[in-house]
mmCIF file of C-alpha atoms in Angstrom:
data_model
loop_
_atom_site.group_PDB
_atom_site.id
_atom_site.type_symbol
_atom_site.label_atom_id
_atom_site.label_comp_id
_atom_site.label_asym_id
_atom_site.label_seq_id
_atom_site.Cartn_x
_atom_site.Cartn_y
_atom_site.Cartn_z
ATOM 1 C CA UNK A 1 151.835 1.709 88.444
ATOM 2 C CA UNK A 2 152.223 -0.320 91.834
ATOM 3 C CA UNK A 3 154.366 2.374 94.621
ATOM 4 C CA UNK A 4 154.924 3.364 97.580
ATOM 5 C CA UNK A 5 153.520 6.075 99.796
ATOM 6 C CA UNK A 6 156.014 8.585 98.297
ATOM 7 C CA UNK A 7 155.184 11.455 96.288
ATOM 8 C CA UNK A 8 154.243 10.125 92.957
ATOM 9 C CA UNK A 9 153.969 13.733 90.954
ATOM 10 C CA UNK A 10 157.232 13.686 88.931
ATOM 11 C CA UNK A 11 156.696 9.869 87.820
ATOM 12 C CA UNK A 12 153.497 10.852 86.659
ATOM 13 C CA UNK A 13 154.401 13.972 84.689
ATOM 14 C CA UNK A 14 156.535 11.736 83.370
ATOM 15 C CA UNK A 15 154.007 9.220 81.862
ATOM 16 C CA UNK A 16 151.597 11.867 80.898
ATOM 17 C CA UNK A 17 154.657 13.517 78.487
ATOM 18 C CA UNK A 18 155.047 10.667 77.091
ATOM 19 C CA UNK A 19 151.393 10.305 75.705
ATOM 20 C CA UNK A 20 149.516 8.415 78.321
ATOM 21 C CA UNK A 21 145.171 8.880 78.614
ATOM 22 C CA UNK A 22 144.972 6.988 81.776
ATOM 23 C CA UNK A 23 147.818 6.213 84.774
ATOM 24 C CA UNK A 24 146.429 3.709 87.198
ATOM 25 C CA UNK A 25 147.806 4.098 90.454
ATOM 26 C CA UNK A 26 148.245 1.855 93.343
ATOM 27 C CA UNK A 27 149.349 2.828 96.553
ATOM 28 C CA UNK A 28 150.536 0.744 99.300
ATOM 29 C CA UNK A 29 153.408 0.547 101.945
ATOM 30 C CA UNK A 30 154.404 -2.766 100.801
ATOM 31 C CA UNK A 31 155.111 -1.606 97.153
ATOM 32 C CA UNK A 32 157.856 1.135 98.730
ATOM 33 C CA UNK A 33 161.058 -1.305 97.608
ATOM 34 C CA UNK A 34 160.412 -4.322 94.556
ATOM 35 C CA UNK A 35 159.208 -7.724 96.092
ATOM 36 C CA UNK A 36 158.005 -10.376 93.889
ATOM 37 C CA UNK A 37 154.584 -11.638 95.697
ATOM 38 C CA UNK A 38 153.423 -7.930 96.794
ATOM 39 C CA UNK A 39 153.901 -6.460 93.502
ATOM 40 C CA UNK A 40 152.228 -9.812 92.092
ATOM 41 C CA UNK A 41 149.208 -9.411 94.032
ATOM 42 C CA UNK A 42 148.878 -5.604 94.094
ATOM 43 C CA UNK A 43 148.624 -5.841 89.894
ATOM 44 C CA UNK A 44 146.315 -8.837 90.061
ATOM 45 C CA UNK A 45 144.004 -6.653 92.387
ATOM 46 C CA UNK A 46 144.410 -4.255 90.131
ATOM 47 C CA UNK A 47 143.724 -6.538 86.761
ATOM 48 C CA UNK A 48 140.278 -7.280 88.545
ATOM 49 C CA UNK A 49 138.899 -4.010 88.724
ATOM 50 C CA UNK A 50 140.990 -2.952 85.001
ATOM 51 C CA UNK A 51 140.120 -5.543 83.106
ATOM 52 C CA UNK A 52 142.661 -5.204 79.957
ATOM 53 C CA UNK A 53 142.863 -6.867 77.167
ATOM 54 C CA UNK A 54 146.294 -6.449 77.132
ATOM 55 C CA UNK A 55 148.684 -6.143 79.177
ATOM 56 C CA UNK A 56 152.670 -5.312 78.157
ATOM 57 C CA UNK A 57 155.378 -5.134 81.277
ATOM 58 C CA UNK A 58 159.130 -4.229 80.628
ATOM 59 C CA UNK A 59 161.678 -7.093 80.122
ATOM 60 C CA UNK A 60 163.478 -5.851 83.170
ATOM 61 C CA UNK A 61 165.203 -7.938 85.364
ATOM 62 C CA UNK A 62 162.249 -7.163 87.823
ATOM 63 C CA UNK A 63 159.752 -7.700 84.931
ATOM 64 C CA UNK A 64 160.984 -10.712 83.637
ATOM 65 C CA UNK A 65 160.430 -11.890 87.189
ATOM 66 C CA UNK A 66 157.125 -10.562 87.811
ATOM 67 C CA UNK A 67 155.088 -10.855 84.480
ATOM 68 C CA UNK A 68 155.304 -14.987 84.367
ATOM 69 C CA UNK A 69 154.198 -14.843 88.027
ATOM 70 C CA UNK A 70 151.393 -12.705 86.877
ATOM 71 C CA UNK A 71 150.609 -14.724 83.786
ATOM 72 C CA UNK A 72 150.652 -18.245 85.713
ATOM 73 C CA UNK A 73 148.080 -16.848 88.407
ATOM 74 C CA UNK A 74 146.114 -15.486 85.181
ATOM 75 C CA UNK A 75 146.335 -19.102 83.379
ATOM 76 C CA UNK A 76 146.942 -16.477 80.531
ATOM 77 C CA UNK A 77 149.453 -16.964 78.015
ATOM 78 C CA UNK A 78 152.892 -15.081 77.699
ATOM 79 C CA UNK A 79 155.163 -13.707 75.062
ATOM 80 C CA UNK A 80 158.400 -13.122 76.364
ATOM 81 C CA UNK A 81 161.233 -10.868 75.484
ATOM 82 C CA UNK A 82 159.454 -9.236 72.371
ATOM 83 C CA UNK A 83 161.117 -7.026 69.464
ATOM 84 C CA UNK A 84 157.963 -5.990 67.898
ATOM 85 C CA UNK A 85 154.580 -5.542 68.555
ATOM 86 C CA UNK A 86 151.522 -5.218 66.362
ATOM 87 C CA UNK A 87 148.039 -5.803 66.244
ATOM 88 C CA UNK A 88 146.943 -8.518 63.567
ATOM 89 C CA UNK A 89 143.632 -8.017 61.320
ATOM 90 C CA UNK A 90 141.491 -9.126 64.192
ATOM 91 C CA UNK A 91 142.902 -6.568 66.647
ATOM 92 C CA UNK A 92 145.138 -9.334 68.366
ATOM 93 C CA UNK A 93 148.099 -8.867 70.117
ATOM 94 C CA UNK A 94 150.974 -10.228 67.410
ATOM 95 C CA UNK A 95 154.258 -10.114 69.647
ATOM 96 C CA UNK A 96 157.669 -11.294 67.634
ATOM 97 C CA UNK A 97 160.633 -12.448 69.865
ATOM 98 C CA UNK A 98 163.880 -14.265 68.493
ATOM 99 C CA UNK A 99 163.769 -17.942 68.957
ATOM 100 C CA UNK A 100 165.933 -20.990 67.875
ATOM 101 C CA UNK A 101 168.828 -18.842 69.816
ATOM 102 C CA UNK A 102 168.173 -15.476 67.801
ATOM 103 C CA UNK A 103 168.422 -17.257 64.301
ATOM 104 C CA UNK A 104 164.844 -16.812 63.437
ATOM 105 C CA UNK A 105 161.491 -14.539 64.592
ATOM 106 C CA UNK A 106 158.781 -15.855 65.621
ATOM 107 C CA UNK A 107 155.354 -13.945 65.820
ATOM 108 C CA UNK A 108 153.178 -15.229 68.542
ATOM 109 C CA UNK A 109 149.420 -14.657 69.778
ATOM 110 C CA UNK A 110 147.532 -15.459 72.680
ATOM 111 C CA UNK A 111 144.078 -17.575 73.107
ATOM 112 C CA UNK A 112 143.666 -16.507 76.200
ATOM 113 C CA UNK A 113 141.251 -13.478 77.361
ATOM 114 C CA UNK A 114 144.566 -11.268 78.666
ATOM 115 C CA UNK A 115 147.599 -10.940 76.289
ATOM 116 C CA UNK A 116 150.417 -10.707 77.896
ATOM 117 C CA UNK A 117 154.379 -9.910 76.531
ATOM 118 C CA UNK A 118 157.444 -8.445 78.325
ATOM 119 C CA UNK A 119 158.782 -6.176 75.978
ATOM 120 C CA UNK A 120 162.898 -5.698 75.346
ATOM 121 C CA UNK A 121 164.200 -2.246 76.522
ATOM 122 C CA UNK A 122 164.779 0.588 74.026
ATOM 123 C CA UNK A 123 162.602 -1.474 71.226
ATOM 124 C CA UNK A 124 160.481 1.070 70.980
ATOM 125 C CA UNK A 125 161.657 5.149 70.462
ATOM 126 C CA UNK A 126 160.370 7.650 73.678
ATOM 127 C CA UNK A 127 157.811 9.470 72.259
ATOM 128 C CA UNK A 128 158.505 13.196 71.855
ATOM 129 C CA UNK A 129 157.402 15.028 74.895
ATOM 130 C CA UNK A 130 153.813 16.069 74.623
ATOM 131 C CA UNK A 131 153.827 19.291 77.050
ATOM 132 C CA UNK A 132 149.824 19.569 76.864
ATOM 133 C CA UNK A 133 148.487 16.430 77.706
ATOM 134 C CA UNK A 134 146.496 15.439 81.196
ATOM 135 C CA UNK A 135 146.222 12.244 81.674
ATOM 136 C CA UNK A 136 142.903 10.940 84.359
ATOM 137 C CA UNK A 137 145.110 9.702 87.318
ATOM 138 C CA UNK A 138 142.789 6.514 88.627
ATOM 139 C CA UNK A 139 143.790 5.383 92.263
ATOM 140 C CA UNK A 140 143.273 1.882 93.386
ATOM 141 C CA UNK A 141 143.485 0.819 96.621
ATOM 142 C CA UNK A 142 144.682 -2.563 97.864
ATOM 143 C CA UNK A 143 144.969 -4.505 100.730
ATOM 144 C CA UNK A 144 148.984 -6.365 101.369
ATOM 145 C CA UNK A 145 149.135 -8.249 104.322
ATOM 146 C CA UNK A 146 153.057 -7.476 105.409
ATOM 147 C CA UNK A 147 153.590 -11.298 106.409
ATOM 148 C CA UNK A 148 153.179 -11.896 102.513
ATOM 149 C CA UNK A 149 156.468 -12.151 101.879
ATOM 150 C CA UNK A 150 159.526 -14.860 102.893
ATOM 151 C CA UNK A 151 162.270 -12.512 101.496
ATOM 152 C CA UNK A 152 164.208 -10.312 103.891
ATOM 153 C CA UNK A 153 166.246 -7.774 102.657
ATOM 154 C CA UNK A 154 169.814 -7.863 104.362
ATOM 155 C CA UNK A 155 171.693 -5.188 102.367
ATOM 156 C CA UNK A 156 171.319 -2.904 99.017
ATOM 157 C CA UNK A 157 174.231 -2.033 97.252
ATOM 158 C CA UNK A 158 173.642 0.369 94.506
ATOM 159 C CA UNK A 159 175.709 -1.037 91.063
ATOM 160 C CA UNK A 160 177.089 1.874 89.197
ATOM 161 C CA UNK A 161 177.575 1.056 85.431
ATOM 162 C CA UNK A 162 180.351 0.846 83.877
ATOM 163 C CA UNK A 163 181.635 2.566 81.185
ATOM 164 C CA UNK A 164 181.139 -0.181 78.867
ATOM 165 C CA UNK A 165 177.238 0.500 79.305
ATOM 166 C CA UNK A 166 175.923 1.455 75.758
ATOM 167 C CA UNK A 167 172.045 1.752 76.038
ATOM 168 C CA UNK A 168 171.715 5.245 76.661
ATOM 169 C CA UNK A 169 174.365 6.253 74.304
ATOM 170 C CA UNK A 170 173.645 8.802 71.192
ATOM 171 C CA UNK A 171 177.186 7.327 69.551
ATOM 172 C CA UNK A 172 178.047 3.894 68.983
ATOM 173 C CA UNK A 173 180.863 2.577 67.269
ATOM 174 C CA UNK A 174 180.751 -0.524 67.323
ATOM 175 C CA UNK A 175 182.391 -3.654 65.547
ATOM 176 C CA UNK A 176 182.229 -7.069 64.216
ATOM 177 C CA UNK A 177 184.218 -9.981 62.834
ATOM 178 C CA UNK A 178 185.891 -7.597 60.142
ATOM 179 C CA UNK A 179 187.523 -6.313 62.668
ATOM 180 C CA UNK A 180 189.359 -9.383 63.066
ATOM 181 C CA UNK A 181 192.419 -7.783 66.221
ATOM 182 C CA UNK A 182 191.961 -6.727 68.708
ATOM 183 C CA UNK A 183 194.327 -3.577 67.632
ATOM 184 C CA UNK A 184 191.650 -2.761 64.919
ATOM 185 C CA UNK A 185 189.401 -2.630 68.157
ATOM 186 C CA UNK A 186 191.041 -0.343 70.014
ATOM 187 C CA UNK A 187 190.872 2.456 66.979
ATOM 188 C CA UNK A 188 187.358 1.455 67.555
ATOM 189 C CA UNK A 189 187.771 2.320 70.974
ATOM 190 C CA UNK A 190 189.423 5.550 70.884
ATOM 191 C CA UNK A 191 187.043 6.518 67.814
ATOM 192 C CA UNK A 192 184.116 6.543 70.447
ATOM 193 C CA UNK A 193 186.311 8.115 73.231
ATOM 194 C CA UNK A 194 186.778 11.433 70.476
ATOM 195 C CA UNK A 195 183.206 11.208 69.519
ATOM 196 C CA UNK A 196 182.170 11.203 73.274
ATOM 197 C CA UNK A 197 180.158 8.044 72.292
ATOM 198 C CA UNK A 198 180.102 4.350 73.391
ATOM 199 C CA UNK A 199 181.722 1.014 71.710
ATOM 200 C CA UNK A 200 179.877 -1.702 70.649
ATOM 201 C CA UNK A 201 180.137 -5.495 68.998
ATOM 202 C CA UNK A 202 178.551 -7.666 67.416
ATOM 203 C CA UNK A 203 178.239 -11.547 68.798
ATOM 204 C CA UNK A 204 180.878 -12.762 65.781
ATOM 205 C CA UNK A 205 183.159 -10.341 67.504
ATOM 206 C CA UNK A 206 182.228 -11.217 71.045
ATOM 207 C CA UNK A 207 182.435 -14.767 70.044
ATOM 208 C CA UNK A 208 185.845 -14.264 69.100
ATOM 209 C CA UNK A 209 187.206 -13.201 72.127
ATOM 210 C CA UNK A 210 188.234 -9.875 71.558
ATOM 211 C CA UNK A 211 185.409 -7.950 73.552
ATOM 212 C CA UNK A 212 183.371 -8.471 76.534
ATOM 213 C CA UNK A 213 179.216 -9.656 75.701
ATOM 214 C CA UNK A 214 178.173 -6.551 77.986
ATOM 215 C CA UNK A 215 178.734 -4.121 75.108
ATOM 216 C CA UNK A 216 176.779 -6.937 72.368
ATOM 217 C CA UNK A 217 174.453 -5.281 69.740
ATOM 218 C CA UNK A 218 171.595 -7.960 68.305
ATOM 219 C CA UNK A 219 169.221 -10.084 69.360
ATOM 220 C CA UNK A 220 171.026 -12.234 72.285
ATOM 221 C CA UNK A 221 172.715 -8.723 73.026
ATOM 222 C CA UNK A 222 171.153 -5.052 73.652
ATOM 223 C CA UNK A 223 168.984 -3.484 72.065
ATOM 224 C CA UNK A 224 170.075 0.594 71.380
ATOM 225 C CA UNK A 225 168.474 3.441 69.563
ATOM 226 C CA UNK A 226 171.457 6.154 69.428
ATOM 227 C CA UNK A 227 171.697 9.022 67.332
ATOM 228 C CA UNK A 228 174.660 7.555 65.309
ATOM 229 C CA UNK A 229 175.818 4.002 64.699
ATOM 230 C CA UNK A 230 178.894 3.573 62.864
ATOM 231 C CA UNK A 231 178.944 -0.256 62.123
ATOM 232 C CA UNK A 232 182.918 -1.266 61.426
ATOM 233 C CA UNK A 233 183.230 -4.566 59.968
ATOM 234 C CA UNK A 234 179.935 -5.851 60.670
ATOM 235 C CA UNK A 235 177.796 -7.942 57.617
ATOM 236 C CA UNK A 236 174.477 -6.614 58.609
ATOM 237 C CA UNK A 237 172.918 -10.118 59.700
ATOM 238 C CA UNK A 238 169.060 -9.810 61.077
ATOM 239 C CA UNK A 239 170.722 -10.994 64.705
ATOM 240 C CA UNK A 240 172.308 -8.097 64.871
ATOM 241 C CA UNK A 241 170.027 -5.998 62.906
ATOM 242 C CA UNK A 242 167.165 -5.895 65.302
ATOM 243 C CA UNK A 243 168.978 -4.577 68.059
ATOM 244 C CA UNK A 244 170.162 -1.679 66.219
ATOM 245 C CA UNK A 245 167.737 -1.074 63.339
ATOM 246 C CA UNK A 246 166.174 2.154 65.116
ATOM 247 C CA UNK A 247 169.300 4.016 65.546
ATOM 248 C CA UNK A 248 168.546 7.542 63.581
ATOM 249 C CA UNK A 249 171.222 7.593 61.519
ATOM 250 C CA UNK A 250 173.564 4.416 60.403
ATOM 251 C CA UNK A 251 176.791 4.701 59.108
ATOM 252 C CA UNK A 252 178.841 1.252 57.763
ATOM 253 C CA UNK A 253 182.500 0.662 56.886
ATOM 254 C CA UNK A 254 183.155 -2.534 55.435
ATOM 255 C CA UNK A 255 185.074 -4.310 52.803
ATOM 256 C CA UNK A 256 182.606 -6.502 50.832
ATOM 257 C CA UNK A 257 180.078 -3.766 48.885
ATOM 258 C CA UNK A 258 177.450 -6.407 49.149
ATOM 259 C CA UNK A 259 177.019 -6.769 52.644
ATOM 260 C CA UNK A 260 173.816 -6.742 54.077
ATOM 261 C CA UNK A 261 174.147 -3.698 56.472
ATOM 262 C CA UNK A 262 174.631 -1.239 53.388
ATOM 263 C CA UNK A 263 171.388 -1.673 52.628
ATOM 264 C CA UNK A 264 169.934 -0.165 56.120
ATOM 265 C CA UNK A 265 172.951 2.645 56.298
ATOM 266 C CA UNK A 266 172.204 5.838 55.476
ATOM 267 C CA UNK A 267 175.926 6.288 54.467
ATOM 268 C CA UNK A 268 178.086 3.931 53.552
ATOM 269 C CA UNK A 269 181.888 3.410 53.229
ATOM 270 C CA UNK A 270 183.729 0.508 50.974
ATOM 271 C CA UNK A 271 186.827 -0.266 52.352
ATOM 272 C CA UNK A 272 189.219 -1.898 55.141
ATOM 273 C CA UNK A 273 188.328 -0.070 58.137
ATOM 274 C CA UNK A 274 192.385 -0.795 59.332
ATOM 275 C CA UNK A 275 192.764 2.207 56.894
ATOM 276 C CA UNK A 276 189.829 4.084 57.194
ATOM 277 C CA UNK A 277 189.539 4.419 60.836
ATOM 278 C CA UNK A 278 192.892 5.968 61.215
ATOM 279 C CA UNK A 279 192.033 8.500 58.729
ATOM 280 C CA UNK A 280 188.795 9.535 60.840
ATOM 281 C CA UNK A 281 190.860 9.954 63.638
ATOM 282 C CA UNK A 282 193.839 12.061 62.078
ATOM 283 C CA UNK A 283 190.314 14.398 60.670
ATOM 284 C CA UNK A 284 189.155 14.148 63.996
ATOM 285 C CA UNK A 285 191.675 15.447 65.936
ATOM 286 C CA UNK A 286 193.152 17.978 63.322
ATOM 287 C CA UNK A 287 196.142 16.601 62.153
#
């Protein structure tokens, strides 16, 4: 956990909730802000005295930039942009990504002595809080020379998300090509509003025009783990199913009873959503 000299104690209550036996921490001026070649050489400093046999970094936008860095100076091989992780029968890292532009999975492992993957956002559940565990908080010191770095920093403007941002919802309605209009989308729309949730699409439906690809479920999309996820017109294809499959509960509307997603739903609803939808909202709002 490369940082600054600020206080670290909430970040590490944090970790330690969440289940962690050891927190490594490094402290160093140059790790106060993100910047690529100090946070590259504070972790390999760190690797040296750590020695894993794995090591796992978020698909950020600041990991995807760091952990190839990391992995080239390693000569270690790197699994990018994983889905799932497991450990095969010899106790190897086996990291699956989509590949072939999300139409199949591959499962990949490493030869090298360090395993290394960035792993997608929200792939896997937070833990449930585990209020009585300590974890041993190791300090490692490192030396940054502040002339390591070419980048100044000019300006920071903070981005505030919009509302369209769906991966920390608990509801998500969201659609796909069976919603076919983009007046079939807006019941979709104000279905989420009433629910105080978030909409959501599926690529078909993104492809299509009708919505914007910042709010697309699947495998080229987001990956979300709401409470509820009311699919509307959406087949259930693995694309999409992988960035959606943990949501606790999964509700479906479509027209064809075969469709894939019915068999992941934990309810399920036969039927043109152009009808149905209105219906929830008229229960909805008490008319």
């Amino acid at each position: 956990m490369p940082t600054g000299n600020d206080d670290t104690s909430d970040l590490i209550r944090q970790i330690e909730l969440a289940g962690a036996n050891k927190i490594y921490l490094v402290k160093n001026e140059m790790l106060s802000k993100y910047a690529t070649i100090p946070y590259k050489l504070a972790i390999l400093k760190a690797l040296e005295q750590i020695k894993p046999e794995i090591l796992l970094i978020g698909a950020t936008v600041n990991g995807r930039d760091l952990a190839p860095r990391i992995a080239s100076s390693l000569g270690a091989g790197l699994t990018a942009d994983c889905t799932e992780l497991s450990l095969n029968e010899e106790g190897k890292l086996a990291a699956t990504r989509p590949t072939f532009g999300g139409s199949l999975m591959a499962t990949i492992l490493s030869r090298t002595d360090i395993q290394m993957a960035t792993v997608r956002p929200k792939v896997f559940k937070k833990p449930q809080d585990d209020v009585n565990n300590k974890a041993e908080v190791i300090e490692i010191n490192v030396d940054i020379e502040n002339n390591l770095t070419n980048i100044e920093e000019l300006n920071f403007i903070e981005k505030t998300l919009s509302n369209s941002s769906i991966e920390d919802a608990d509801i998500i309605v969201a659609g796909g090509k069976g919603v076919k209009t983009e007046e079939n989308f807006k019941l979709l729309e104000e279905l989420a509003t009433l629910l105080g949730g978030k909409v959501g699409a599926s690529r078909g439906l993104v492809d299509m025009g009708i919505c914007k690809n910042d709010i697309q479920v699947g495998q080229t999309g987001k990956t979300v783990n709401p409470k509820i996820y009311i699919a509307c017109g959406i087949s259930g294809a693995i694309q999409h199913i992988e960035g959606m499959k943990n949501s606790q509960t999964i509700i479906a509307i479509n027209k064809d009873k075969n469709a894939p997603i019915f068999k992941i739903a934990d309810y399920g609803i036969v039927g043109d959503l152009g009808e149905i939808i209105p219906e929830l909202l008229e229960k909805i709002k008490g008319n």
